[in-house]
mmCIF file of C-alpha atoms in Angstrom:
data_model
loop_
_atom_site.group_PDB
_atom_site.id
_atom_site.type_symbol
_atom_site.label_atom_id
_atom_site.label_comp_id
_atom_site.label_asym_id
_atom_site.label_seq_id
_atom_site.Cartn_x
_atom_site.Cartn_y
_atom_site.Cartn_z
ATOM 1 C CA UNK A 1 71.929 134.565 94.307
ATOM 2 C CA UNK A 2 69.087 136.306 96.202
ATOM 3 C CA UNK A 3 66.591 133.694 97.296
ATOM 4 C CA UNK A 4 63.997 136.225 98.426
ATOM 5 C CA UNK A 5 63.668 139.252 96.122
ATOM 6 C CA UNK A 6 61.631 141.079 98.777
ATOM 7 C CA UNK A 7 64.621 141.125 101.110
ATOM 8 C CA UNK A 8 67.560 143.523 100.829
ATOM 9 C CA UNK A 9 70.028 142.445 98.183
ATOM 10 C CA UNK A 10 73.105 144.345 99.264
ATOM 11 C CA UNK A 11 74.230 144.737 102.839
ATOM 12 C CA UNK A 12 75.497 148.134 103.958
ATOM 13 C CA UNK A 13 79.245 147.887 104.391
ATOM 14 C CA UNK A 14 80.483 151.476 104.331
ATOM 15 C CA UNK A 15 80.422 152.092 108.078
ATOM 16 C CA UNK A 16 82.867 150.616 110.540
ATOM 17 C CA UNK A 17 80.667 148.407 112.648
ATOM 18 C CA UNK A 18 80.262 147.390 116.237
ATOM 19 C CA UNK A 19 81.936 144.052 115.694
ATOM 20 C CA UNK A 20 85.516 143.798 116.907
ATOM 21 C CA UNK A 21 87.895 144.393 114.027
ATOM 22 C CA UNK A 22 90.165 141.406 113.751
ATOM 23 C CA UNK A 23 92.850 143.771 112.536
ATOM 24 C CA UNK A 24 93.666 144.314 116.195
ATOM 25 C CA UNK A 25 93.848 140.673 117.276
ATOM 26 C CA UNK A 26 93.073 136.070 114.878
ATOM 27 C CA UNK A 27 92.602 122.930 115.152
ATOM 28 C CA UNK A 28 92.554 120.935 117.891
ATOM 29 C CA UNK A 29 90.851 117.805 118.887
ATOM 30 C CA UNK A 30 88.973 115.880 116.312
ATOM 31 C CA UNK A 31 89.578 116.368 112.655
ATOM 32 C CA UNK A 32 86.093 114.798 112.410
ATOM 33 C CA UNK A 33 84.694 118.193 113.389
ATOM 34 C CA UNK A 34 86.759 119.957 110.734
ATOM 35 C CA UNK A 35 84.301 122.556 109.556
ATOM 36 C CA UNK A 36 80.807 121.436 110.402
ATOM 37 C CA UNK A 37 79.594 122.674 107.041
ATOM 38 C CA UNK A 38 82.080 120.413 105.286
ATOM 39 C CA UNK A 39 80.962 117.410 107.279
ATOM 40 C CA UNK A 40 77.291 118.005 106.592
ATOM 41 C CA UNK A 41 77.925 118.471 102.891
ATOM 42 C CA UNK A 42 80.095 115.356 102.794
ATOM 43 C CA UNK A 43 77.405 113.272 104.529
ATOM 44 C CA UNK A 44 74.870 114.485 101.990
ATOM 45 C CA UNK A 45 77.126 113.545 99.087
ATOM 46 C CA UNK A 46 77.957 110.161 100.573
ATOM 47 C CA UNK A 47 74.281 109.333 100.907
ATOM 48 C CA UNK A 48 73.720 110.256 97.287
ATOM 49 C CA UNK A 49 76.639 108.086 96.263
ATOM 50 C CA UNK A 50 75.298 105.129 98.218
ATOM 51 C CA UNK A 51 71.869 105.512 96.677
ATOM 52 C CA UNK A 52 73.299 105.378 93.182
ATOM 53 C CA UNK A 53 75.617 102.462 94.002
ATOM 54 C CA UNK A 54 78.610 104.520 92.978
ATOM 55 C CA UNK A 55 81.776 104.332 95.025
ATOM 56 C CA UNK A 56 83.031 107.856 95.716
ATOM 57 C CA UNK A 57 86.734 108.487 95.500
ATOM 58 C CA UNK A 58 88.811 110.882 97.520
ATOM 59 C CA UNK A 59 86.793 114.041 97.900
ATOM 60 C CA UNK A 60 88.127 117.393 98.817
ATOM 61 C CA UNK A 61 85.252 119.203 100.556
ATOM 62 C CA UNK A 62 86.174 122.660 99.306
ATOM 63 C CA UNK A 63 83.688 123.882 96.749
ATOM 64 C CA UNK A 64 84.469 127.341 95.579
ATOM 65 C CA UNK A 65 82.561 132.193 91.345
ATOM 66 C CA UNK A 66 83.004 134.714 88.904
ATOM 67 C CA UNK A 67 82.057 138.353 89.416
ATOM 68 C CA UNK A 68 82.794 140.290 86.260
ATOM 69 C CA UNK A 69 84.369 143.656 87.010
ATOM 70 C CA UNK A 70 87.567 145.302 85.838
ATOM 71 C CA UNK A 71 90.185 143.794 88.113
ATOM 72 C CA UNK A 72 91.872 146.948 89.419
ATOM 73 C CA UNK A 73 88.604 148.819 89.966
ATOM 74 C CA UNK A 74 86.955 145.861 91.675
ATOM 75 C CA UNK A 75 89.821 145.258 94.069
ATOM 76 C CA UNK A 76 90.289 148.880 95.111
ATOM 77 C CA UNK A 77 86.591 149.627 95.452
ATOM 78 C CA UNK A 78 85.753 146.383 97.195
ATOM 79 C CA UNK A 79 88.423 146.748 99.835
ATOM 80 C CA UNK A 80 87.249 150.272 100.559
ATOM 81 C CA UNK A 81 83.713 149.134 101.430
ATOM 82 C CA UNK A 82 84.516 145.891 103.207
ATOM 83 C CA UNK A 83 83.733 143.343 100.538
ATOM 84 C CA UNK A 84 86.375 141.424 98.648
ATOM 85 C CA UNK A 85 85.426 140.461 95.092
ATOM 86 C CA UNK A 86 88.006 138.489 93.139
ATOM 87 C CA UNK A 87 87.766 138.675 89.363
ATOM 88 C CA UNK A 88 88.825 136.440 86.497
ATOM 89 C CA UNK A 89 92.359 136.767 85.199
ATOM 90 C CA UNK A 90 93.405 138.517 82.033
ATOM 91 C CA UNK A 91 91.337 136.922 79.230
ATOM 92 C CA UNK A 92 94.143 137.610 76.790
ATOM 93 C CA UNK A 93 96.635 135.553 78.803
ATOM 94 C CA UNK A 94 97.524 131.971 78.059
ATOM 95 C CA UNK A 95 95.738 129.270 80.018
ATOM 96 C CA UNK A 96 97.627 126.168 79.056
ATOM 97 C CA UNK A 97 97.567 124.897 82.645
ATOM 98 C CA UNK A 98 93.880 125.453 83.318
ATOM 99 C CA UNK A 99 92.040 122.335 84.456
ATOM 100 C CA UNK A 100 90.243 120.874 81.441
ATOM 101 C CA UNK A 101 88.510 117.723 80.236
ATOM 102 C CA UNK A 102 86.205 115.059 81.710
ATOM 103 C CA UNK A 103 88.959 114.367 84.238
ATOM 104 C CA UNK A 104 90.676 117.627 85.145
ATOM 105 C CA UNK A 105 94.298 117.743 84.064
ATOM 106 C CA UNK A 106 96.935 120.438 84.023
ATOM 107 C CA UNK A 107 100.532 121.193 83.215
ATOM 108 C CA UNK A 108 102.649 120.594 86.311
ATOM 109 C CA UNK A 109 104.359 123.837 87.234
ATOM 110 C CA UNK A 110 108.099 124.013 87.824
ATOM 111 C CA UNK A 111 109.392 124.305 91.381
ATOM 112 C CA UNK A 112 111.773 127.005 92.564
ATOM 113 C CA UNK A 113 112.723 126.433 96.202
ATOM 114 C CA UNK A 114 115.227 129.299 96.273
ATOM 115 C CA UNK A 115 112.630 131.876 95.268
ATOM 116 C CA UNK A 116 110.160 130.831 97.975
ATOM 117 C CA UNK A 117 111.264 133.142 100.829
ATOM 118 C CA UNK A 118 111.261 136.221 98.622
ATOM 119 C CA UNK A 119 107.838 135.434 97.147
ATOM 120 C CA UNK A 120 106.283 134.755 100.553
ATOM 121 C CA UNK A 121 107.779 137.983 101.855
ATOM 122 C CA UNK A 122 106.150 139.954 99.026
ATOM 123 C CA UNK A 123 102.857 138.121 99.546
ATOM 124 C CA UNK A 124 102.971 138.880 103.277
ATOM 125 C CA UNK A 125 103.661 142.571 102.708
ATOM 126 C CA UNK A 126 100.757 142.817 100.236
ATOM 127 C CA UNK A 127 98.414 141.059 102.675
ATOM 128 C CA UNK A 128 99.394 143.331 105.554
ATOM 129 C CA UNK A 129 98.544 146.444 103.528
ATOM 130 C CA UNK A 130 94.975 145.347 102.797
ATOM 131 C CA UNK A 131 92.048 146.921 104.664
ATOM 132 C CA UNK A 132 90.718 144.971 107.648
ATOM 133 C CA UNK A 133 87.347 143.266 107.182
ATOM 134 C CA UNK A 134 84.816 144.858 109.501
ATOM 135 C CA UNK A 135 81.109 144.450 109.976
ATOM 136 C CA UNK A 136 78.288 145.759 112.118
ATOM 137 C CA UNK A 137 76.650 143.888 114.962
ATOM 138 C CA UNK A 138 74.203 141.309 113.660
ATOM 139 C CA UNK A 139 75.859 140.860 110.276
ATOM 140 C CA UNK A 140 77.172 137.592 108.817
ATOM 141 C CA UNK A 141 80.399 136.649 107.096
ATOM 142 C CA UNK A 142 79.571 135.616 103.531
ATOM 143 C CA UNK A 143 82.050 133.552 101.504
ATOM 144 C CA UNK A 144 81.396 132.464 97.936
ATOM 145 C CA UNK A 145 83.698 130.083 96.134
ATOM 146 C CA UNK A 146 83.715 127.856 93.084
ATOM 147 C CA UNK A 147 85.392 124.507 92.698
ATOM 148 C CA UNK A 148 85.479 120.942 91.463
ATOM 149 C CA UNK A 149 86.888 117.599 92.538
ATOM 150 C CA UNK A 150 88.181 114.487 90.781
ATOM 151 C CA UNK A 151 87.556 110.918 91.899
ATOM 152 C CA UNK A 152 87.432 107.325 90.710
ATOM 153 C CA UNK A 153 83.875 106.256 89.864
ATOM 154 C CA UNK A 154 82.978 102.566 89.954
ATOM 155 C CA UNK A 155 80.197 101.150 87.772
ATOM 156 C CA UNK A 156 80.147 97.400 88.329
ATOM 157 C CA UNK A 157 83.625 96.209 87.439
ATOM 158 C CA UNK A 158 84.519 99.354 85.510
ATOM 159 C CA UNK A 159 86.500 102.132 87.159
ATOM 160 C CA UNK A 160 86.651 105.557 85.542
ATOM 161 C CA UNK A 161 88.398 108.756 86.539
ATOM 162 C CA UNK A 162 85.886 111.627 86.493
ATOM 163 C CA UNK A 163 85.760 115.233 87.602
ATOM 164 C CA UNK A 164 82.679 116.997 88.884
ATOM 165 C CA UNK A 165 81.475 120.113 87.049
ATOM 166 C CA UNK A 166 82.370 123.408 88.683
ATOM 167 C CA UNK A 167 79.995 124.127 91.526
ATOM 168 C CA UNK A 168 79.271 127.291 93.470
ATOM 169 C CA UNK A 169 79.477 127.174 97.247
ATOM 170 C CA UNK A 170 77.939 129.896 99.435
ATOM 171 C CA UNK A 171 78.274 130.044 103.191
ATOM 172 C CA UNK A 172 76.989 132.481 105.781
ATOM 173 C CA UNK A 173 78.350 132.414 109.349
ATOM 174 C CA UNK A 174 77.717 134.611 112.365
ATOM 175 C CA UNK A 175 80.941 136.049 113.808
ATOM 176 C CA UNK A 176 80.701 133.758 116.837
ATOM 177 C CA UNK A 177 80.180 130.755 114.548
ATOM 178 C CA UNK A 178 76.960 129.607 116.201
ATOM 179 C CA UNK A 179 74.636 130.439 113.321
ATOM 180 C CA UNK A 180 75.101 129.707 109.657
ATOM 181 C CA UNK A 181 73.763 128.503 106.330
ATOM 182 C CA UNK A 182 75.329 126.589 103.443
ATOM 183 C CA UNK A 183 74.308 126.246 99.796
ATOM 184 C CA UNK A 184 76.406 124.114 97.464
ATOM 185 C CA UNK A 185 76.122 121.266 94.994
ATOM 186 C CA UNK A 186 75.465 118.744 97.746
ATOM 187 C CA UNK A 187 72.747 120.617 99.634
ATOM 188 C CA UNK A 188 70.247 121.504 96.916
ATOM 189 C CA UNK A 189 69.180 125.069 96.067
ATOM 190 C CA UNK A 190 67.647 125.785 99.479
ATOM 191 C CA UNK A 191 70.761 124.784 101.399
ATOM 192 C CA UNK A 192 71.157 123.501 104.953
ATOM 193 C CA UNK A 193 71.565 125.075 108.363
ATOM 194 C CA UNK A 194 74.972 125.143 110.026
ATOM 195 C CA UNK A 195 73.468 126.007 113.390
ATOM 196 C CA UNK A 196 72.865 123.561 116.187
ATOM 197 C CA UNK A 197 74.681 121.250 118.555
ATOM 198 C CA UNK A 198 77.573 118.887 117.911
ATOM 199 C CA UNK A 199 77.484 115.081 118.048
ATOM 200 C CA UNK A 200 77.641 115.165 121.849
ATOM 201 C CA UNK A 201 74.766 117.627 122.142
ATOM 202 C CA UNK A 202 77.007 120.561 123.058
ATOM 203 C CA UNK A 203 77.376 124.001 121.522
ATOM 204 C CA UNK A 204 80.417 123.663 119.228
ATOM 205 C CA UNK A 205 83.477 125.575 120.380
ATOM 206 C CA UNK A 206 85.512 127.239 117.624
ATOM 207 C CA UNK A 207 89.019 125.871 117.082
ATOM 208 C CA UNK A 208 91.709 125.849 114.413
ATOM 209 C CA UNK A 209 89.840 123.236 112.366
ATOM 210 C CA UNK A 210 86.528 125.089 112.593
ATOM 211 C CA UNK A 211 87.263 128.729 113.424
ATOM 212 C CA UNK A 212 84.742 131.494 113.849
ATOM 213 C CA UNK A 213 85.465 135.069 112.844
ATOM 214 C CA UNK A 214 85.797 135.976 116.525
ATOM 215 C CA UNK A 215 88.149 133.055 117.123
ATOM 216 C CA UNK A 216 90.437 134.257 114.347
ATOM 217 C CA UNK A 217 90.605 137.654 116.041
ATOM 218 C CA UNK A 218 92.239 136.063 119.079
ATOM 219 C CA UNK A 219 94.978 134.126 117.265
ATOM 220 C CA UNK A 220 98.551 135.378 117.660
ATOM 221 C CA UNK A 221 99.942 137.409 114.796
ATOM 222 C CA UNK A 222 103.547 136.636 115.633
ATOM 223 C CA UNK A 223 104.544 134.026 113.011
ATOM 224 C CA UNK A 224 106.598 131.911 115.422
ATOM 225 C CA UNK A 225 103.899 131.838 118.092
ATOM 226 C CA UNK A 226 101.249 131.129 115.473
ATOM 227 C CA UNK A 227 103.214 128.239 113.972
ATOM 228 C CA UNK A 228 103.887 126.741 117.410
ATOM 229 C CA UNK A 229 100.154 126.801 118.121
ATOM 230 C CA UNK A 230 99.375 125.141 114.793
ATOM 231 C CA UNK A 231 101.921 122.361 115.328
ATOM 232 C CA UNK A 232 100.760 121.767 118.898
ATOM 233 C CA UNK A 233 97.053 121.661 118.183
ATOM 234 C CA UNK A 234 97.331 119.497 115.062
ATOM 235 C CA UNK A 235 99.736 116.973 116.554
ATOM 236 C CA UNK A 236 98.975 113.465 115.297
ATOM 237 C CA UNK A 237 96.747 114.659 112.461
ATOM 238 C CA UNK A 238 97.288 114.274 108.727
ATOM 239 C CA UNK A 239 100.353 112.951 106.941
ATOM 240 C CA UNK A 240 103.042 114.275 109.249
ATOM 241 C CA UNK A 241 103.361 117.507 111.247
ATOM 242 C CA UNK A 242 104.800 119.667 108.448
ATOM 243 C CA UNK A 243 102.195 118.658 105.883
ATOM 244 C CA UNK A 244 99.405 119.095 108.404
ATOM 245 C CA UNK A 245 100.646 122.566 109.365
ATOM 246 C CA UNK A 246 100.639 123.589 105.690
ATOM 247 C CA UNK A 247 97.158 122.110 105.229
ATOM 248 C CA UNK A 248 95.822 123.901 108.299
ATOM 249 C CA UNK A 249 97.091 127.290 107.110
ATOM 250 C CA UNK A 250 95.574 126.693 103.674
ATOM 251 C CA UNK A 251 92.235 125.791 105.224
ATOM 252 C CA UNK A 252 92.231 129.010 107.250
ATOM 253 C CA UNK A 253 92.984 131.030 104.113
ATOM 254 C CA UNK A 254 90.247 129.556 101.926
ATOM 255 C CA UNK A 255 87.507 128.775 104.430
ATOM 256 C CA UNK A 256 87.498 132.008 106.452
ATOM 257 C CA UNK A 257 88.323 135.705 106.252
ATOM 258 C CA UNK A 258 91.376 136.428 108.405
ATOM 259 C CA UNK A 259 92.480 139.969 109.169
ATOM 260 C CA UNK A 260 95.355 141.448 107.158
ATOM 261 C CA UNK A 261 97.712 141.082 110.119
ATOM 262 C CA UNK A 262 96.765 137.462 110.676
ATOM 263 C CA UNK A 263 96.917 136.681 106.957
ATOM 264 C CA UNK A 264 100.422 138.117 106.759
ATOM 265 C CA UNK A 265 101.408 136.090 109.824
ATOM 266 C CA UNK A 266 100.052 132.906 108.242
ATOM 267 C CA UNK A 267 102.217 133.444 105.160
ATOM 268 C CA UNK A 268 105.298 134.149 107.266
ATOM 269 C CA UNK A 269 104.560 131.053 109.320
ATOM 270 C CA UNK A 270 104.267 128.993 106.131
ATOM 271 C CA UNK A 271 107.723 130.193 105.097
ATOM 272 C CA UNK A 272 109.124 128.378 108.154
ATOM 273 C CA UNK A 273 107.600 124.989 107.261
ATOM 274 C CA UNK A 274 110.130 122.595 105.693
ATOM 275 C CA UNK A 275 109.370 121.602 102.108
ATOM 276 C CA UNK A 276 107.378 124.693 101.140
ATOM 277 C CA UNK A 277 108.288 125.827 97.609
ATOM 278 C CA UNK A 278 107.371 128.305 94.891
ATOM 279 C CA UNK A 279 105.680 127.045 91.710
ATOM 280 C CA UNK A 280 106.111 129.168 88.606
ATOM 281 C CA UNK A 281 102.595 128.785 87.204
ATOM 282 C CA UNK A 282 99.177 127.654 88.426
ATOM 283 C CA UNK A 283 95.576 128.402 87.461
ATOM 284 C CA UNK A 284 92.576 128.421 89.771
ATOM 285 C CA UNK A 285 89.133 126.910 89.239
ATOM 286 C CA UNK A 286 87.777 129.830 87.212
ATOM 287 C CA UNK A 287 90.810 130.368 85.002
ATOM 288 C CA UNK A 288 92.797 133.015 86.865
ATOM 289 C CA UNK A 289 96.484 132.441 86.280
ATOM 290 C CA UNK A 290 99.191 133.168 88.819
ATOM 291 C CA UNK A 291 102.094 131.860 90.840
ATOM 292 C CA UNK A 292 101.820 129.416 93.709
ATOM 293 C CA UNK A 293 103.203 128.513 97.092
ATOM 294 C CA UNK A 294 103.053 124.753 97.457
ATOM 295 C CA UNK A 295 104.053 121.671 99.383
ATOM 296 C CA UNK A 296 104.275 118.064 98.243
ATOM 297 C CA UNK A 297 102.590 115.418 100.383
ATOM 298 C CA UNK A 298 105.106 112.642 99.883
ATOM 299 C CA UNK A 299 102.753 109.933 101.150
ATOM 300 C CA UNK A 300 100.493 110.256 98.115
ATOM 301 C CA UNK A 301 102.497 112.280 95.605
ATOM 302 C CA UNK A 302 99.985 115.134 95.622
ATOM 303 C CA UNK A 303 101.023 118.789 95.754
ATOM 304 C CA UNK A 304 98.750 121.421 97.265
ATOM 305 C CA UNK A 305 99.197 124.838 95.657
ATOM 306 C CA UNK A 306 98.054 128.199 97.023
ATOM 307 C CA UNK A 307 97.509 130.412 93.986
ATOM 308 C CA UNK A 308 98.246 134.150 93.977
ATOM 309 C CA UNK A 309 97.852 136.889 91.399
ATOM 310 C CA UNK A 310 101.359 137.404 90.039
ATOM 311 C CA UNK A 311 101.034 141.226 90.123
ATOM 312 C CA UNK A 312 98.945 142.062 93.202
ATOM 313 C CA UNK A 313 99.771 138.885 95.183
ATOM 314 C CA UNK A 314 96.086 138.548 96.097
ATOM 315 C CA UNK A 315 95.190 135.037 97.239
ATOM 316 C CA UNK A 316 92.948 133.528 94.540
ATOM 317 C CA UNK A 317 92.398 129.966 95.693
ATOM 318 C CA UNK A 318 94.076 126.601 95.873
ATOM 319 C CA UNK A 319 94.318 123.329 94.033
ATOM 320 C CA UNK A 320 95.778 119.880 94.658
ATOM 321 C CA UNK A 321 97.613 118.188 91.783
ATOM 322 C CA UNK A 322 99.004 114.668 91.479
ATOM 323 C CA UNK A 323 102.668 115.239 90.630
ATOM 324 C CA UNK A 324 104.398 111.976 91.567
ATOM 325 C CA UNK A 325 103.329 108.373 91.025
ATOM 326 C CA UNK A 326 99.704 107.356 90.576
ATOM 327 C CA UNK A 327 96.852 107.291 93.085
ATOM 328 C CA UNK A 328 93.279 106.123 93.389
ATOM 329 C CA UNK A 329 91.847 102.699 92.656
ATOM 330 C CA UNK A 330 93.845 101.092 89.871
ATOM 331 C CA UNK A 331 96.315 103.986 89.816
ATOM 332 C CA UNK A 332 93.981 106.040 87.623
ATOM 333 C CA UNK A 333 95.001 109.351 89.173
ATOM 334 C CA UNK A 334 98.136 110.003 87.153
ATOM 335 C CA UNK A 335 100.576 112.920 87.335
ATOM 336 C CA UNK A 336 98.917 116.078 86.018
ATOM 337 C CA UNK A 337 95.495 115.169 87.410
ATOM 338 C CA UNK A 338 93.809 117.997 89.336
ATOM 339 C CA UNK A 339 92.409 116.269 92.393
ATOM 340 C CA UNK A 340 90.645 119.387 93.630
ATOM 341 C CA UNK A 341 90.497 123.032 92.611
ATOM 342 C CA UNK A 342 88.830 125.942 94.405
ATOM 343 C CA UNK A 343 88.587 129.672 93.721
ATOM 344 C CA UNK A 344 87.552 132.413 96.124
ATOM 345 C CA UNK A 345 85.175 134.875 94.520
ATOM 346 C CA UNK A 346 83.478 136.988 97.199
ATOM 347 C CA UNK A 347 84.044 137.591 100.896
ATOM 348 C CA UNK A 348 81.803 140.184 102.541
ATOM 349 C CA UNK A 349 79.665 141.129 105.523
ATOM 350 C CA UNK A 350 75.925 140.897 104.802
ATOM 351 C CA UNK A 351 72.820 141.660 106.837
ATOM 352 C CA UNK A 352 71.280 138.202 106.973
ATOM 353 C CA UNK A 353 71.668 134.594 105.879
ATOM 354 C CA UNK A 354 70.775 133.972 102.215
ATOM 355 C CA UNK A 355 71.473 137.650 101.436
ATOM 356 C CA UNK A 356 74.277 138.242 98.943
ATOM 357 C CA UNK A 357 76.372 141.358 98.298
#
């Protein structure tokens, strides 16, 4: 999407820029500040829901696109110039577990706990070998994703399980996190600003729940030190410390662009969290099939799955699937329901907000 055809369409990315490369260095108080862009989008959606007298169900704020290029060529070329474009999976492959239907459903993948350490080790090694994202001074981090969510809709006395259509989400953030723009299904085509002060009138400080690119550059890349920081700064949040640690790592993977060293450290840290398992098959929001690293949230019976290409081990996206019991009003969210699904499509440095690679 290029909102102004008179402006440059593609940002130069071939030169190593003046920004600090997070290759060399990468959530604490208030989950209510967890990604300002998420909060603003959620508020917008909640207002729409109130206006239509519909009761929104559980909403995952991730909204994640397809860029059609041959997979091998796209990956190699994109990494070389500092833009990561993720492509659809093999169209000839089977997609029996792709989310389908008015309410998204899927085949529940089989768990292999014993294979988890080996898979995470291979994923970590692949991540560490990727080129570091770098940009020039004044550029913005652009992330484009595609996703959908499932919720219980109430019309009078009738409750129905429905899934939203796939929606594209585009975000632009300055490396320090103080400037930004968001366009997604809840903002309208023009989008909304992510700049400004927080609820207390202060300049927001980056943290694990709302990191800037510069903040990520300062995080430890030792897996043990990184995991200790995550546990400490998310204490009391979520459904237990282990589940919250897994959730926090997943949020960092899908909502930002960590350096290869930090990404590898995040995967090695995840390997140390109790209950993390390998899932033999999972498909992201745009149909790319792969394997998954997952953890079951026992409080609600939902399993969050990080999906990776089974050959390159590239991180494709994540989804949350109901795998045990039933959730939602009236127990309408049954096992096999895809509660949320999100696919990363493009991550790049661009010259200005609303400019796409």
